[in-house]
Amino acid sequence: MITDILVIGSGISGLTYAIKIGEQNPDLRLTMISKNNLLESNTRYAQGGIAVVSNFKKDSFDKHIQDTLIAGAGKCDKEVVRFVVEEGHERLQELMNWGAHFDKKKNSLHLTKEGGHSEKRIVHYKDRTGLEIQESLIRKIKTFPNISLLENHTLVDLITDHHTGSNHQRCYGAYVISNLEQEIIRISSKITVLTTGGAGQLFSHTTNPENATGDGLGAAYRAKVFMKALPFVQFHPTALYPKIDGNTFLISEAVRGEGGILKNANGERFMPNYDPQAELAPRDIVARSIAKEILKSGEDYVYLDCSPIKAEDFINQFPTILDNCKKISINPLEKPIPVIPAAHYFCGGIEVNAYSETKLNGLYAIGECSYTGLHGANRLASNSLLESLVFSHRAALNSLTEMKGNLPSNRFYQEIPEWEGTHHISNEKIVAIGQLKKSLQKLMAKKVGIFKTSEGLIQAENELKKIFLETRDIYMQNKLTLEVCELRNMVSVAYLMIKQSQELKENIGVFYNHDNVA
Ligand code: SIN
């Protein structure tokens, strides 16, 4: 298959980018692949909202910039922070013009607060902002005849000179696998855009959906594209305990923003002992404090007491949280919610410039799979959807210019070779893949989680080597399946994360190694 632009991933970044291309140049053929159905992305699960300065009487760009820089622990790129905050307002208007709804109070947007924000500035739709955005963008994208949507297809590898034997030093599209038939398809493209999200599935507890297996990160690594800041994995302080149907459900930070209080197993409020901002301290501080309280008590969780929030407000603002708590027989209006920290967001990723271009020509990365410099060592809550909107816009404008430039001939793209591989996989191997994935998740949670030690990182590296060798054997000797692709990517991302963690000699932002000096 040949297309002008290939977008891999269907969350807010991919959809926004594609809509912009569709609006600006109806002659370009754009193909978007989505790992599951179009709706199933990390965006869909974002509860809190988008951090955007909109109440200019109280709030200002400067305040939002300061909050972002403080959360990022001195590791943010100040210029990136500035333009993202300043351009956010216009991008939000555009999103609303495309049909996304946000909660209103009288005639203004209803704003809520989350950890690390000095003002109320989170624009949201109840506790399902991501779903509202995702659905409105899907409605919009379906209006463009030049955009083809390919659901249930997963990235296998990026096509580079390694596959073509050429020396243009570009990306030429991707090999993708159809999840159902497990056939590998070659998609040649002049521009390729990764919007594949993070890899929360590396850990046993994650707020990410099952498809968050670092596919873009793994493929970029194999294409020798540089990756930065991978040890900065943000753990969300409050995920519901236990899991529901095997999935960890997020309890939005907005619950604490509206007055929710954290209590330990003895029913005592503990956050004021750790930080003057208490429950609304930056996420890394809250997550580490909870982890310490859990270790102290020997219980598996702490409690989020929602009684300071008026019942009527809770029902109105957090209907999805209410429903999910009821699934485990907890009524938050009557009883505190058991919560634990869970892997939530990759602050690091593929290094990109201010237009989302990676170091490999023709390859862009937007959203969680990228490292723009906005989040530094710790992302400020609700800055991720904002980053996606701003960078999708910039990447789309840049791509339109690039498409007019000097690119390899159409013939070159037509002659890119098909994928070659074996055609058989045994049942035994299928079982082994599932076991390897579970071992990897346990290993990462234990040795590369909220708290690390230098010895633990060495042990993790050694254990990972065994998992890598088994995965490599399965990959080399069997038909490539979706599960093998995912495992291969997870192993690569884990390896990079462990190696980069070993190099980090200071505790900063979300990164904490007990053996580093303070
Ligand atoms: C939340 O609702 O707490 C998540 C928001 C975010 O991760 O930015």
Short mmCIF file of C-alpha atoms and ligand atoms in Angstrom, two decimals:
data_model
loop_
_atom_site.label_atom_id
_atom_site.label_comp_id
_atom_site.label_asym_id
_atom_site.label_seq_id
_atom_site.Cartn_x
_atom_site.Cartn_y
_atom_site.Cartn_z
CA MET A 1 0.00 0.00 0.00
CA ILE A 2 1.21 3.52 -0.79
CA THR A 3 0.09 6.72 0.91
CA ASP A 4 1.45 10.26 1.22
CA ILE A 5 1.27 10.40 5.00
CA LEU A 6 0.99 7.50 7.43
CA VAL A 7 -0.23 8.25 10.95
CA ILE A 8 0.28 5.45 13.45
CA GLY A 9 -2.08 5.77 16.41
CA SER A 10 -5.55 7.23 16.82
CA GLY A 11 -5.48 9.26 20.04
CA ILE A 12 -5.78 13.04 20.29
CA SER A 13 -2.37 13.59 18.63
CA GLY A 14 -2.96 11.41 15.57
CA LEU A 15 -6.53 12.56 15.04
CA THR A 16 -5.74 16.26 15.43
CA TYR A 17 -2.76 16.03 13.10
CA ALA A 18 -4.78 14.15 10.46
CA ILE A 19 -7.72 16.57 10.65
CA LYS A 20 -5.36 19.49 10.13
CA ILE A 21 -3.81 17.85 7.06
CA GLY A 22 -7.29 17.00 5.75
CA GLU A 23 -8.41 20.59 6.19
CA GLN A 24 -5.33 22.15 4.63
CA ASN A 25 -4.72 19.86 1.67
CA PRO A 26 -7.54 17.60 0.45
CA ASP A 27 -5.26 16.24 -2.30
CA LEU A 28 -2.91 14.43 0.07
CA ARG A 29 -3.71 10.80 0.80
CA LEU A 30 -3.45 10.16 4.52
CA THR A 31 -3.72 6.71 6.09
CA MET A 32 -4.26 6.32 9.82
CA ILE A 33 -3.77 2.99 11.53
CA SER A 34 -5.34 2.30 14.88
CA LYS A 35 -4.22 -0.60 17.06
CA ASN A 36 -7.76 -1.51 18.07
CA ASN A 37 -10.95 0.32 17.16
CA LEU A 38 -10.57 4.05 16.63
CA LEU A 39 -11.88 4.83 20.10
CA GLU A 40 -9.43 2.70 22.08
CA SER A 41 -6.50 4.98 22.85
CA ASN A 42 -4.88 6.43 25.96
CA THR A 43 -6.77 9.67 25.25
CA ARG A 44 -10.07 7.92 25.82
CA TYR A 45 -9.10 7.19 29.43
CA ALA A 46 -7.97 10.73 30.31
CA GLN A 47 -10.35 11.83 33.01
CA GLY A 48 -9.01 15.14 34.32
CA GLY A 49 -8.85 17.39 31.30
CA ILE A 50 -6.73 19.98 29.51
CA ALA A 51 -4.70 22.56 31.39
CA VAL A 52 -5.30 25.84 29.56
CA VAL A 53 -5.26 29.41 30.82
CA SER A 54 -8.78 30.72 30.18
CA ASN A 55 -9.73 32.84 33.21
CA PHE A 56 -7.43 35.75 32.47
CA LYS A 57 -8.78 37.74 35.46
CA LYS A 58 -7.17 35.36 37.95
CA ASP A 59 -4.79 33.23 35.90
CA SER A 60 -1.99 34.09 33.50
CA PHE A 61 0.38 32.39 31.04
CA ASP A 62 3.22 33.21 33.44
CA LYS A 63 1.56 31.32 36.29
CA HIS A 64 0.97 28.25 34.12
CA ILE A 65 4.56 28.42 32.85
CA GLN A 66 5.88 28.63 36.41
CA ASP A 67 3.75 25.68 37.59
CA THR A 68 4.99 23.57 34.65
CA LEU A 69 8.63 24.46 35.32
CA ILE A 70 8.34 23.72 39.04
CA ALA A 71 6.70 20.32 38.43
CA GLY A 72 9.36 19.51 35.80
CA ALA A 73 12.06 19.99 38.47
CA GLY A 74 14.33 22.23 36.42
CA LYS A 75 14.47 19.79 33.49
CA CYS A 76 11.89 21.42 31.18
CA ASP A 77 12.82 23.28 28.01
CA LYS A 78 11.66 26.81 28.90
CA GLU A 79 11.01 27.89 25.31
CA VAL A 80 8.84 24.83 24.68
CA VAL A 81 6.91 25.44 27.91
CA ARG A 82 6.29 29.02 26.86
CA PHE A 83 4.92 28.31 23.39
CA VAL A 84 2.83 25.35 24.51
CA VAL A 85 1.15 27.39 27.26
CA GLU A 86 0.63 30.42 24.99
CA GLU A 87 -0.67 28.49 21.97
CA GLY A 88 -2.95 26.27 24.05
CA HIS A 89 -5.79 28.77 24.19
CA GLU A 90 -6.20 28.91 20.40
CA ARG A 91 -5.92 25.12 20.05
CA LEU A 92 -8.69 24.66 22.64
CA GLN A 93 -11.00 27.02 20.72
CA GLU A 94 -10.34 24.96 17.59
CA LEU A 95 -11.17 21.73 19.40
CA MET A 96 -14.46 23.23 20.58
CA ASN A 97 -15.20 24.41 17.03
CA TRP A 98 -14.73 20.81 15.89
CA GLY A 99 -17.47 19.77 18.31
CA ALA A 100 -15.85 18.86 21.65
CA HIS A 101 -17.91 19.91 24.69
CA PHE A 102 -16.57 20.99 28.04
CA ASP A 103 -18.41 21.66 31.30
CA LYS A 104 -19.63 25.20 31.73
CA LYS A 105 -20.63 27.31 34.70
CA LYS A 106 -23.00 30.06 33.61
CA ASN A 107 -21.42 31.17 30.31
CA SER A 108 -17.79 30.34 31.11
CA LEU A 109 -15.86 27.10 31.09
CA HIS A 110 -15.97 25.29 34.43
CA LEU A 111 -12.38 25.04 35.64
CA THR A 112 -11.04 22.58 38.17
CA LYS A 113 -7.70 22.21 39.92
CA GLU A 114 -5.12 19.42 40.02
CA GLY A 115 -1.81 18.81 41.77
CA GLY A 116 0.91 21.40 41.17
CA HIS A 117 -1.44 24.02 39.66
CA SER A 118 -1.55 27.38 41.43
CA GLU A 119 -4.93 28.23 39.85
CA LYS A 120 -8.07 26.47 38.70
CA ARG A 121 -7.37 25.96 34.98
CA ILE A 122 -8.36 22.41 34.04
CA VAL A 123 -11.00 22.44 31.31
CA HIS A 124 -12.96 19.20 31.49
CA TYR A 125 -16.09 17.28 30.59
CA LYS A 126 -17.25 15.65 33.84
CA ASP A 127 -14.68 12.89 34.57
CA ARG A 128 -14.54 11.68 30.96
CA THR A 129 -12.82 14.51 29.12
CA GLY A 130 -10.69 12.16 27.01
CA LEU A 131 -13.69 10.17 25.80
CA GLU A 132 -15.55 13.36 24.84
CA ILE A 133 -12.54 14.62 22.88
CA GLN A 134 -11.91 11.27 21.23
CA GLU A 135 -15.53 10.89 20.11
CA SER A 136 -15.72 14.40 18.71
CA LEU A 137 -12.44 14.01 16.79
CA ILE A 138 -13.59 10.67 15.36
CA ARG A 139 -16.81 12.29 14.14
CA LYS A 140 -14.76 15.03 12.51
CA ILE A 141 -12.14 12.80 10.87
CA LYS A 142 -14.81 10.70 9.18
CA THR A 143 -15.80 13.75 7.13
CA PHE A 144 -12.55 13.74 5.12
CA PRO A 145 -12.66 11.58 1.96
CA ASN A 146 -8.84 11.67 1.55
CA ILE A 147 -8.26 10.02 4.96
CA SER A 148 -8.32 6.20 5.13
CA LEU A 149 -8.83 4.64 8.54
CA LEU A 150 -7.38 1.20 9.13
CA GLU A 151 -8.49 -0.24 12.47
CA ASN A 152 -6.96 -3.26 14.24
CA HIS A 153 -3.53 -2.81 12.72
CA THR A 154 -0.32 -2.53 14.75
CA LEU A 155 3.08 -1.11 13.96
CA VAL A 156 5.76 -3.78 13.47
CA ASP A 157 8.76 -1.81 12.21
CA LEU A 158 9.54 1.51 10.58
CA ILE A 159 10.88 1.23 7.02
CA THR A 160 14.36 2.72 6.71
CA ASP A 161 17.45 2.40 4.50
CA HIS A 162 18.07 -0.90 6.30
CA HIS A 163 15.07 -2.39 4.45
CA THR A 164 15.45 -0.60 1.10
CA GLY A 165 19.22 -0.73 0.71
CA SER A 166 19.11 2.99 -0.18
CA ASN A 167 20.89 5.89 1.45
CA HIS A 168 18.34 8.71 1.66
CA GLN A 169 18.52 8.51 5.46
CA ARG A 170 14.75 8.80 5.78
CA CYS A 171 11.80 6.88 7.10
CA TYR A 172 9.69 5.43 4.25
CA GLY A 173 6.62 4.19 6.11
CA ALA A 174 6.08 1.08 8.18
CA TYR A 175 5.38 -2.63 8.21
CA VAL A 176 2.17 -3.19 10.15
CA ILE A 177 0.38 -6.34 11.27
CA SER A 178 -3.36 -6.92 10.96
CA ASN A 179 -4.36 -8.05 14.44
CA LEU A 180 -7.08 -10.41 13.25
CA GLU A 181 -5.49 -12.16 10.25
CA GLN A 182 -1.95 -11.64 11.58
CA GLU A 183 -0.75 -10.67 8.12
CA ILE A 184 2.07 -8.20 7.68
CA ILE A 185 1.39 -5.30 5.32
CA ARG A 186 3.89 -2.83 3.90
CA ILE A 187 2.70 0.78 3.94
CA SER A 188 5.07 3.11 2.05
CA SER A 189 4.71 6.78 2.91
CA LYS A 190 6.58 10.02 2.39
CA ILE A 191 5.93 11.14 5.94
CA THR A 192 5.34 8.84 8.89
CA VAL A 193 3.92 10.08 12.18
CA LEU A 194 4.17 8.12 15.41
CA THR A 195 1.40 8.88 17.90
CA THR A 196 1.58 5.53 19.65
CA GLY A 197 1.52 6.64 23.31
CA GLY A 198 3.58 5.23 26.14
CA ALA A 199 4.27 1.80 27.60
CA GLY A 200 2.41 1.69 30.91
CA GLN A 201 1.90 -2.05 30.33
CA LEU A 202 5.54 -2.55 31.36
CA PHE A 203 4.27 -2.41 34.94
CA SER A 204 1.83 -4.67 36.79
CA HIS A 205 -0.38 -1.73 37.78
CA THR A 206 -1.05 0.89 35.15
CA THR A 207 -3.84 3.30 34.31
CA ASN A 208 -3.04 2.70 30.60
CA PRO A 209 -5.10 0.37 28.41
CA GLU A 210 -3.80 -3.04 27.35
CA ASN A 211 -2.54 -1.70 24.05
CA ALA A 212 0.02 0.65 25.67
CA THR A 213 3.03 -1.54 24.97
CA GLY A 214 5.52 1.03 23.64
CA ASP A 215 5.15 0.01 19.99
CA GLY A 216 6.40 3.34 18.63
CA LEU A 217 9.25 3.49 21.11
CA GLY A 218 10.40 -0.05 20.30
CA ALA A 219 10.23 0.56 16.54
CA ALA A 220 12.09 3.87 16.89
CA TYR A 221 14.81 2.14 18.88
CA ARG A 222 15.26 -0.47 16.14
CA ALA A 223 15.40 2.37 13.58
CA LYS A 224 18.22 3.90 15.67
CA VAL A 225 16.20 7.00 16.57
CA PHE A 226 17.30 8.70 19.77
CA MET A 227 15.22 8.38 22.91
CA LYS A 228 15.46 10.65 25.94
CA ALA A 229 14.38 10.75 29.60
CA LEU A 230 12.83 7.26 29.70
CA PRO A 231 13.43 6.81 33.45
CA PHE A 232 10.91 9.60 34.09
CA VAL A 233 7.82 7.43 34.36
CA GLN A 234 5.07 9.19 36.20
CA PHE A 235 3.06 7.11 38.64
CA HIS A 236 -0.44 8.44 39.20
CA PRO A 237 -0.97 8.57 42.96
CA THR A 238 -4.53 7.31 42.98
CA ALA A 239 -5.69 4.28 41.04
CA LEU A 240 -8.57 2.21 42.37
CA TYR A 241 -7.63 -0.92 44.29
CA PRO A 242 -8.26 -3.72 43.37
CA LYS A 243 -8.36 -4.01 39.58
CA ILE A 244 -11.70 -4.34 37.76
CA ASP A 245 -11.70 -7.13 35.14
CA GLY A 246 -7.89 -7.15 35.20
CA ASN A 247 -7.63 -3.38 34.57
CA THR A 248 -6.49 -0.68 36.95
CA PHE A 249 -9.00 2.18 37.01
CA LEU A 250 -7.86 5.79 37.50
CA ILE A 251 -9.31 7.99 40.23
CA SER A 252 -8.76 11.47 38.81
CA GLU A 253 -6.61 13.98 40.58
CA ALA A 254 -9.56 16.34 40.21
CA VAL A 255 -11.15 14.44 43.13
CA ARG A 256 -8.34 15.77 45.32
CA GLY A 257 -8.67 19.12 43.54
CA GLU A 258 -12.28 19.30 44.72
CA GLY A 259 -11.34 18.45 48.33
CA GLY A 260 -10.64 14.66 48.56
CA ILE A 261 -8.20 13.77 51.39
CA LEU A 262 -5.69 10.91 51.59
CA LYS A 263 -5.68 8.82 54.76
CA ASN A 264 -3.53 5.88 55.88
CA ALA A 265 -4.64 2.52 57.23
CA ASN A 266 -5.21 4.12 60.68
CA GLY A 267 -7.54 6.69 59.16
CA GLU A 268 -4.97 9.52 59.65
CA ARG A 269 -4.41 12.25 57.06
CA PHE A 270 -0.72 12.04 56.11
CA MET A 271 0.03 14.34 53.16
CA PRO A 272 0.61 17.54 55.27
CA ASN A 273 3.53 15.64 56.89
CA TYR A 274 5.20 15.35 53.48
CA ASP A 275 4.48 18.63 51.69
CA PRO A 276 2.83 21.98 52.48
CA GLN A 277 0.61 21.59 49.39
CA ALA A 278 -0.62 18.31 50.93
CA GLU A 279 -2.92 16.33 48.57
CA LEU A 280 -2.24 18.84 45.77
CA ALA A 281 1.55 18.60 45.82
CA PRO A 282 3.10 17.55 42.48
CA ARG A 283 2.34 13.96 41.58
CA ASP A 284 5.79 12.52 42.26
CA ILE A 285 5.63 13.70 45.87
CA VAL A 286 2.11 12.38 46.43
CA ALA A 287 2.89 9.01 44.78
CA ARG A 288 6.08 8.52 46.82
CA SER A 289 4.33 9.53 50.05
CA ILE A 290 1.56 7.00 49.41
CA ALA A 291 4.16 4.30 48.60
CA LYS A 292 5.90 5.03 51.92
CA GLU A 293 2.62 4.87 53.88
CA ILE A 294 1.83 1.54 52.19
CA LEU A 295 5.27 0.18 53.16
CA LYS A 296 4.85 1.42 56.75
CA SER A 297 1.41 -0.09 57.25
CA GLY A 298 1.97 -3.37 55.37
CA GLU A 299 -1.48 -2.85 53.75
CA ASP A 300 -1.81 -2.89 49.95
CA TYR A 301 -3.39 0.59 49.67
CA VAL A 302 -4.30 3.89 51.34
CA TYR A 303 -7.69 5.65 51.33
CA LEU A 304 -9.09 8.61 49.47
CA ASP A 305 -11.77 10.18 51.64
CA CYS A 306 -14.27 12.06 49.47
CA SER A 307 -16.53 13.22 52.33
CA PRO A 308 -15.33 16.89 52.06
CA ILE A 309 -16.93 17.00 48.56
CA LYS A 310 -20.67 17.73 48.50
CA ALA A 311 -22.54 14.59 47.35
CA GLU A 312 -24.37 16.52 44.65
CA ASP A 313 -21.07 17.88 43.25
CA PHE A 314 -19.44 14.44 43.32
CA ILE A 315 -22.37 12.84 41.46
CA ASN A 316 -22.33 15.62 38.87
CA GLN A 317 -18.56 15.84 38.31
CA PHE A 318 -17.43 12.24 38.79
CA PRO A 319 -20.14 9.90 37.43
CA THR A 320 -17.68 7.40 35.90
CA ILE A 321 -15.64 7.16 39.09
CA LEU A 322 -18.83 6.60 41.07
CA ASP A 323 -19.93 3.78 38.73
CA ASN A 324 -16.54 2.05 38.82
CA CYS A 325 -16.25 2.25 42.61
CA LYS A 326 -19.69 0.69 42.88
CA LYS A 327 -18.39 -2.27 40.82
CA ILE A 328 -16.17 -3.14 43.80
CA SER A 329 -19.00 -2.34 46.25
CA ILE A 330 -17.57 0.99 47.40
CA ASN A 331 -19.85 4.01 47.51
CA PRO A 332 -17.45 6.98 47.71
CA LEU A 333 -20.26 9.12 49.12
CA GLU A 334 -20.28 6.87 52.18
CA LYS A 335 -16.88 5.18 52.38
CA PRO A 336 -13.29 6.17 51.46
CA ILE A 337 -11.92 4.75 48.20
CA PRO A 338 -8.96 2.29 48.45
CA VAL A 339 -6.21 3.62 46.14
CA ILE A 340 -2.65 2.79 45.07
CA PRO A 341 -0.15 4.52 42.76
CA ALA A 342 -0.01 3.10 39.21
CA ALA A 343 2.24 3.70 36.18
CA HIS A 344 0.50 6.47 34.26
CA TYR A 345 2.61 8.54 31.88
CA PHE A 346 5.98 8.43 30.13
CA CYS A 347 7.52 11.92 30.46
CA GLY A 348 10.36 10.75 28.19
CA GLY A 349 10.28 9.34 24.68
CA ILE A 350 11.55 9.95 21.14
CA GLU A 351 13.43 13.22 21.03
CA VAL A 352 11.74 15.77 18.76
CA ASN A 353 12.16 19.45 17.87
CA ALA A 354 9.56 22.21 18.18
CA TYR A 355 7.73 20.79 15.11
CA SER A 356 7.70 17.18 16.31
CA GLU A 357 10.40 16.11 13.85
CA THR A 358 12.61 13.27 15.05
CA LYS A 359 16.28 12.97 14.07
CA LEU A 360 15.24 10.61 11.24
CA ASN A 361 13.99 12.61 8.23
CA GLY A 362 10.38 11.96 7.35
CA LEU A 363 9.58 10.64 10.83
CA TYR A 364 7.54 12.68 13.31
CA ALA A 365 6.52 11.76 16.86
CA ILE A 366 3.70 13.50 18.74
CA GLY A 367 2.21 13.07 22.21
CA GLU A 368 3.29 10.62 24.89
CA CYS A 369 5.70 8.70 22.64
CA SER A 370 7.71 11.90 22.12
CA TYR A 371 10.06 13.91 24.29
CA THR A 372 9.50 17.60 23.57
CA GLY A 373 11.02 19.06 26.74
CA LEU A 374 7.62 20.23 28.05
CA HIS A 375 7.41 17.83 30.98
CA GLY A 376 11.04 17.70 32.08
CA ALA A 377 11.41 15.26 34.97
CA ASN A 378 7.74 15.32 35.96
CA ARG A 379 4.65 16.24 33.96
CA LEU A 380 2.25 18.77 35.40
CA ALA A 381 -1.25 17.23 35.54
CA SER A 382 -3.37 17.72 32.41
CA ASN A 383 -0.49 19.18 30.39
CA SER A 384 -0.38 16.12 28.12
CA LEU A 385 -3.56 16.71 26.10
CA LEU A 386 -2.39 20.31 25.77
CA GLU A 387 1.00 19.17 24.43
CA SER A 388 -0.73 16.90 21.90
CA LEU A 389 -2.93 19.71 20.57
CA VAL A 390 -0.09 22.20 20.21
CA PHE A 391 2.43 19.79 18.67
CA SER A 392 -0.09 18.18 16.27
CA HIS A 393 -0.79 21.63 14.86
CA ARG A 394 2.91 22.47 14.50
CA ALA A 395 3.75 19.06 13.03
CA ALA A 396 0.94 19.29 10.48
CA LEU A 397 2.08 22.72 9.23
CA ASN A 398 5.66 21.48 9.00
CA SER A 399 4.63 18.32 7.15
CA LEU A 400 2.72 20.31 4.55
CA THR A 401 5.90 22.26 3.80
CA GLU A 402 8.01 19.09 3.77
CA MET A 403 5.66 17.43 1.27
CA LYS A 404 6.47 20.22 -1.19
CA GLY A 405 10.23 19.56 -0.86
CA ASN A 406 12.63 17.20 -2.56
CA LEU A 407 11.56 13.63 -1.74
CA PRO A 408 12.51 10.25 -3.25
CA SER A 409 10.57 9.37 -6.43
CA ASN A 410 7.15 7.66 -6.43
CA ARG A 411 8.83 4.67 -8.09
CA PHE A 412 11.18 4.33 -5.12
CA TYR A 413 8.21 4.07 -2.75
CA GLN A 414 6.50 1.51 -5.01
CA GLU A 415 9.56 -0.73 -4.96
CA ILE A 416 10.02 -0.96 -1.21
CA PRO A 417 10.24 -4.68 -0.39
CA GLU A 418 7.50 -6.63 1.36
CA TRP A 419 8.10 -8.09 4.84
CA GLU A 420 9.80 -11.46 4.90
CA GLY A 421 9.31 -13.97 7.68
CA THR A 422 8.35 -17.50 8.70
CA HIS A 423 4.72 -18.66 8.80
CA HIS A 424 4.37 -20.95 11.77
CA ILE A 425 3.97 -20.50 15.50
CA SER A 426 3.38 -23.32 18.01
CA ASN A 427 0.81 -23.24 20.84
CA GLU A 428 3.66 -23.79 23.25
CA LYS A 429 5.27 -20.55 22.13
CA ILE A 430 1.99 -18.65 22.49
CA VAL A 431 1.82 -19.69 26.18
CA ALA A 432 5.48 -18.75 26.68
CA ILE A 433 4.89 -15.22 25.33
CA GLY A 434 2.15 -14.57 27.92
CA GLN A 435 4.39 -15.84 30.72
CA LEU A 436 7.34 -13.71 29.61
CA LYS A 437 5.13 -10.62 29.54
CA LYS A 438 3.93 -11.26 33.11
CA SER A 439 7.50 -11.83 34.35
CA LEU A 440 8.60 -8.59 32.72
CA GLN A 441 5.75 -6.61 34.31
CA LYS A 442 6.56 -8.02 37.77
CA LEU A 443 10.27 -7.35 37.33
CA MET A 444 9.72 -3.73 36.30
CA ALA A 445 7.22 -3.06 39.11
CA LYS A 446 9.60 -4.52 41.69
CA LYS A 447 12.95 -3.17 40.57
CA VAL A 448 12.24 -0.21 38.27
CA GLY A 449 9.11 1.26 39.93
CA ILE A 450 8.58 4.30 42.19
CA PHE A 451 11.62 3.45 44.33
CA LYS A 452 14.77 1.98 42.79
CA THR A 453 18.17 0.90 44.12
CA SER A 454 21.43 0.55 42.21
CA GLU A 455 21.61 -3.15 43.06
CA GLY A 456 17.96 -3.60 41.99
CA LEU A 457 18.72 -2.03 38.62
CA ILE A 458 21.63 -4.46 38.07
CA GLN A 459 19.35 -7.37 39.00
CA ALA A 460 16.69 -6.01 36.66
CA GLU A 461 19.22 -5.84 33.82
CA ASN A 462 20.32 -9.43 34.39
CA GLU A 463 16.75 -10.76 34.60
CA LEU A 464 15.80 -8.77 31.53
CA LYS A 465 18.65 -10.35 29.58
CA LYS A 466 17.02 -13.80 30.06
CA ILE A 467 13.63 -12.47 28.96
CA PHE A 468 15.29 -10.80 25.96
CA LEU A 469 17.03 -14.00 24.83
CA GLU A 470 13.83 -16.05 25.04
CA THR A 471 11.89 -13.32 23.21
CA ARG A 472 14.55 -13.11 20.51
CA ASP A 473 14.41 -16.88 19.95
CA ILE A 474 10.64 -16.80 19.61
CA TYR A 475 10.90 -13.83 17.22
CA MET A 476 13.57 -15.46 15.04
CA GLN A 477 12.03 -18.92 14.82
CA ASN A 478 8.30 -18.27 14.55
CA LYS A 479 5.68 -16.39 12.58
CA LEU A 480 5.48 -12.81 13.78
CA THR A 481 2.29 -12.28 15.78
CA LEU A 482 0.88 -9.23 17.51
CA GLU A 483 1.86 -10.68 20.89
CA VAL A 484 5.47 -11.21 19.80
CA CYS A 485 5.62 -7.65 18.43
CA GLU A 486 4.36 -6.26 21.73
CA LEU A 487 6.73 -8.29 23.84
CA ARG A 488 9.68 -7.35 21.64
CA ASN A 489 8.82 -3.65 22.07
CA MET A 490 8.30 -3.94 25.82
CA VAL A 491 11.67 -5.64 26.24
CA SER A 492 13.42 -2.91 24.23
CA VAL A 493 11.79 -0.09 26.20
CA ALA A 494 12.55 -1.84 29.52
CA TYR A 495 16.19 -2.21 28.49
CA LEU A 496 16.55 1.46 27.58
CA MET A 497 14.79 2.52 30.76
CA ILE A 498 17.06 0.40 32.96
CA LYS A 499 20.23 1.57 31.21
CA GLN A 500 19.22 5.25 31.38
CA SER A 501 18.19 4.79 35.05
CA GLN A 502 21.63 3.41 35.87
CA GLU A 503 23.19 6.55 34.42
CA LEU A 504 21.03 8.92 36.48
CA LYS A 505 22.97 9.90 39.58
CA GLU A 506 20.52 12.45 41.02
CA ASN A 507 17.02 12.03 42.33
CA ILE A 508 14.88 14.39 40.43
CA GLY A 509 11.19 14.70 39.55
CA VAL A 510 9.62 11.26 39.34
CA PHE A 511 12.99 9.48 39.44
CA TYR A 512 14.11 8.09 42.79
CA ASN A 513 17.03 5.75 43.50
CA HIS A 514 17.64 5.16 47.24
CA ASP A 515 21.38 4.94 46.57
CA ASN A 516 21.68 8.36 44.95
CA VAL A 517 22.88 11.09 47.26
CA ALA A 518 20.22 13.73 47.90
C1 SIN B 1 -6.24 12.74 36.21
O1 SIN B 1 -7.40 12.92 35.91
O2 SIN B 1 -5.83 12.70 37.36
C2 SIN B 1 -5.26 12.50 35.11
C3 SIN B 1 -4.91 13.75 34.47
C4 SIN B 1 -3.53 13.67 33.89
O3 SIN B 1 -2.89 12.63 33.99
O4 SIN B 1 -3.06 14.67 33.37
#
